[in-house]
Structures are given as structure tokens and as C-alpha cells.
Amino acid sequence: MAKGHSPPEDPMADALPVLNPFRPILSQEEAETAAQTGAVGSFLVAAYSLLHVFIVMTDVDGFVARARAAVDTRQMDPHTAQLALSMIGPGTVKAVATSGVIYAVVFIALGLFQWVRNGRLLSLILMALAAWSLFGNVRALGEASPAATGLPLWFSVVGAGFTAIALCLYVAGYRGGAWLAKNEAT
């Protein structure tokens, strides 16, 4: 590097220290950066939801076949088994995809709100929801066959990873929002 030139700024260099929950937030800028990382968590959840929609919609018939194959009808009477299997069809898959798009839009809106407002309440709520979701993802991976969802195992594992990362980002968002609220009150 030539003398007198500063290195290019890296926006992630500002965000990485505030992700450490054991490091105190030292300035207004760090608090704002931390609060905005909660918004990034919401954008990440929205991206994962849209990925889910894409995977499901690119192979609707295969998804229906895998979901039907995963239904255990051995303990059901024939009428109940037929009813359960008839409920899994292309219309059901399209409804799931539509709800995934709505979910993504909601999380994008929440992320934009968190980015602008830098509050702690939204991060706290999203942190609780992400923890609950992560618990459910891990439990489902341990107890049930991932084939029951009609999705491949790798997708469920990636989903648990996305949720864990979003949870860390929400924790940072809460810490930043709490610091801002505390220092605005004084």
C-alpha cells in the first residue's frame, strides 16, 4: 500500500465487534450498528423463506410425492388414510409457497422498521421467536424424518443454521437498542 493511503473501508469490520455478546458497547455508533444487525437478521430470515418457496415451487409434483410418501398410514383406517393423502396436493403446496412469500414480506418490513428505529422491543420479540424456531428445528431434526416435510435433509440443516445466525443478530440488535434507550434517557 502506498504511503499516505488509507485502506478501503469494510462495512463488516464495524459490525463484527458488536456481535460479541460479552464485549461492551462503547459508543453511539457501535450501538446503532448493533441495533441494525437485528434488521440484517430479519433480512436473512426473509431470504431463507424465499429460498424455501423457490425449492418447493421448482418441483411441485416431486414435493407432493415426497410428502405423501412420508405420511404413515399404517395406523389409520383406510378412509382416514385416503383423506390424509388427498389433502397433500399441488394446491396445498401453492398455499405453503404463498404463505412463505407473505412471511418474507413481513420480515422485510420488520427489518426495515428495525433499521430505521433501532429499538430493542422488536429485537427482543424476534429473538424469542428465533429461539423458539431454532428449538423446533433442532427437535424436528432429532425426532422426525426430514422427509416428512418433503424437503431434503440439507435444507433443514441450513434452516437451523440460518435461524441460529439470525438469533445472534437479534441478540446484537437488542443490545444496541438497549444501549441507545439507556443513553437517550440520561
Coordinates of C-alpha atoms in Angstrom, one line a residue:
M1 CA 0.0 0.0 0.0
A2 CA 1.3 3.4 -0.9
K3 CA 2.3 5.8 1.8
G4 CA -0.4 8.2 2.8
H5 CA -3.3 6.0 1.5
S6 CA -5.7 4.5 4.0
P7 CA -7.1 1.0 3.5
P8 CA -10.6 0.8 2.0
E9 CA -13.4 0.8 4.5
D10 CA -15.0 -2.6 5.2
P11 CA -18.6 -2.2 6.5
M12 CA -18.4 -5.7 8.1
A13 CA -15.4 -4.5 10.2
D14 CA -17.8 -2.2 12.1
A15 CA -20.4 -5.0 12.7
L16 CA -18.2 -7.9 13.8
P17 CA -17.2 -6.5 17.2
V18 CA -20.7 -5.7 18.2
L19 CA -21.8 -9.3 17.5
N20 CA -19.8 -10.4 20.6
P21 CA -22.3 -10.5 23.4
F22 CA -19.5 -10.3 26.0
R23 CA -18.0 -7.2 24.7
P24 CA -19.5 -3.9 26.0
I25 CA -20.8 -1.4 23.5
L26 CA -18.7 1.7 23.8
S27 CA -20.2 4.3 21.6
Q28 CA -23.3 5.6 19.9
E29 CA -22.0 4.4 16.5
E30 CA -21.4 0.9 17.9
A31 CA -24.9 0.9 19.4
E32 CA -26.5 1.9 16.1
T33 CA -24.5 -0.7 14.2
A34 CA -25.5 -3.3 16.7
A35 CA -29.2 -2.3 16.6
Q36 CA -29.1 -2.5 12.8
T37 CA -27.7 -6.0 12.8
G38 CA -31.1 -7.1 14.1
A39 CA -32.5 -5.9 10.9
V40 CA -30.0 -8.0 9.0
G41 CA -31.3 -11.0 10.9
S42 CA -34.8 -10.2 9.6
F43 CA -33.5 -9.9 6.0
L44 CA -31.7 -13.3 6.4
V45 CA -34.9 -15.0 7.6
A46 CA -36.8 -13.4 4.6
A47 CA -34.1 -14.7 2.2
Y48 CA -34.4 -18.2 3.6
S49 CA -38.1 -18.1 3.3
L50 CA -37.9 -17.1 -0.3
L51 CA -35.3 -19.9 -0.9
H52 CA -37.9 -22.3 0.6
V53 CA -40.5 -21.1 -1.8
F54 CA -38.2 -21.4 -4.8
I55 CA -37.2 -25.0 -3.9
V56 CA -40.8 -26.0 -3.3
M57 CA -42.2 -24.4 -6.5
T58 CA -39.5 -25.7 -8.8
D59 CA -40.6 -29.3 -8.1
V60 CA -44.3 -29.2 -7.0
D61 CA -45.0 -32.8 -8.2
G62 CA -41.9 -34.2 -6.5
F63 CA -42.6 -32.3 -3.3
V64 CA -46.2 -33.7 -3.3
A65 CA -44.9 -37.2 -3.9
R66 CA -42.3 -37.0 -1.1
A67 CA -44.8 -35.5 1.3
R68 CA -47.3 -38.2 0.6
A69 CA -44.7 -40.9 0.9
A70 CA -43.8 -39.6 4.3
V71 CA -47.3 -39.9 5.7
D72 CA -47.5 -43.1 7.9
T73 CA -50.9 -44.6 7.1
R74 CA -50.3 -47.9 8.8
Q75 CA -52.2 -47.0 12.0
M76 CA -55.1 -45.3 10.1
D77 CA -58.3 -46.8 8.9
P78 CA -58.5 -46.7 5.1
H79 CA -60.9 -43.8 4.9
T80 CA -58.7 -41.6 7.2
A81 CA -55.6 -42.6 5.3
Q82 CA -57.2 -41.7 2.0
L83 CA -58.4 -38.4 3.4
A84 CA -54.9 -37.5 4.8
L85 CA -53.2 -38.3 1.5
S86 CA -55.8 -36.3 -0.5
M87 CA -55.1 -33.2 1.5
I88 CA -51.5 -33.2 0.1
G89 CA -51.7 -31.9 -3.4
P90 CA -50.4 -29.1 -5.7
G91 CA -52.9 -26.7 -4.1
T92 CA -51.5 -27.3 -0.7
V93 CA -48.0 -26.7 -2.0
K94 CA -49.0 -23.5 -3.6
A95 CA -50.7 -22.4 -0.3
V96 CA -47.4 -23.1 1.5
A97 CA -45.5 -21.2 -1.1
T98 CA -47.8 -18.2 -0.8
S99 CA -47.5 -18.2 3.0
G100 CA -43.7 -18.3 2.5
V101 CA -43.8 -15.2 0.3
I102 CA -46.1 -13.4 2.9
Y103 CA -43.7 -14.4 5.6
A104 CA -40.7 -13.0 3.7
V105 CA -42.6 -9.7 3.0
V106 CA -43.4 -9.4 6.7
F107 CA -39.8 -10.0 7.7
I108 CA -38.5 -7.5 5.2
A109 CA -40.9 -4.9 6.6
L110 CA -39.8 -5.8 10.2
G111 CA -36.2 -5.5 9.1
L112 CA -36.7 -2.1 7.5
F113 CA -38.5 -0.9 10.7
Q114 CA -35.7 -2.1 12.9
W115 CA -33.1 -0.5 10.6
V116 CA -34.8 2.9 10.9
R117 CA -36.0 2.8 14.5
N118 CA -33.1 0.9 16.2
G119 CA -35.4 -0.2 19.0
R120 CA -35.0 -3.0 21.5
L121 CA -38.5 -4.3 21.7
L122 CA -38.7 -5.7 18.2
S123 CA -35.3 -7.4 18.6
L124 CA -36.5 -8.9 21.8
I125 CA -39.6 -10.3 20.2
L126 CA -37.7 -11.6 17.2
M127 CA -35.0 -13.1 19.5
A128 CA -37.7 -15.1 21.3
L129 CA -39.3 -16.2 18.1
A130 CA -35.9 -17.2 16.6
A131 CA -35.0 -19.2 19.8
W132 CA -38.4 -21.0 19.6
S133 CA -37.9 -21.7 15.9
L134 CA -34.3 -23.0 16.5
F135 CA -35.5 -25.3 19.2
G136 CA -38.3 -26.6 16.9
N137 CA -35.8 -27.1 14.0
V138 CA -33.3 -29.0 16.1
R139 CA -36.1 -31.1 17.8
A140 CA -37.6 -31.9 14.4
L141 CA -34.2 -33.0 13.0
G142 CA -33.7 -35.2 16.0
E143 CA -37.2 -36.7 16.3
A144 CA -38.7 -37.0 12.9
S145 CA -37.7 -37.9 9.4
P146 CA -36.8 -34.7 7.5
A147 CA -38.6 -36.4 4.6
A148 CA -41.8 -35.7 6.4
T149 CA -41.5 -32.1 5.2
G150 CA -40.9 -33.2 1.6
L151 CA -37.6 -31.3 1.7
P152 CA -34.1 -32.7 1.6
L153 CA -32.2 -33.0 4.9
W154 CA -29.6 -30.5 3.9
F155 CA -32.3 -27.8 3.6
S156 CA -33.5 -28.5 7.2
V157 CA -29.9 -28.2 8.4
V158 CA -29.3 -25.0 6.5
G159 CA -32.6 -23.7 8.0
A160 CA -31.3 -24.4 11.5
G161 CA -28.1 -22.6 10.7
F162 CA -29.9 -19.6 9.3
T163 CA -32.0 -19.4 12.4
A164 CA -29.0 -19.6 14.7
I165 CA -27.3 -16.8 12.8
A166 CA -30.5 -14.7 12.9
L167 CA -30.7 -15.3 16.7
C168 CA -27.2 -14.0 17.2
L169 CA -28.0 -10.9 15.0
Y170 CA -31.2 -10.3 17.1
V171 CA -29.2 -10.5 20.3
A172 CA -26.8 -7.9 19.0
G173 CA -29.8 -5.8 17.8
Y174 CA -31.3 -6.0 21.3
R175 CA -28.0 -5.0 22.9
G176 CA -27.7 -2.0 20.6
G177 CA -31.3 -0.9 21.1
A178 CA -31.0 -1.2 24.9
W179 CA -27.7 0.8 24.9
L180 CA -29.4 3.5 22.8
A181 CA -32.5 3.6 25.1
K182 CA -30.4 3.8 28.2
N183 CA -28.2 6.6 26.9
E184 CA -31.0 8.6 25.4
A185 CA -32.8 8.6 28.9
T186 CA -29.7 10.1 30.6

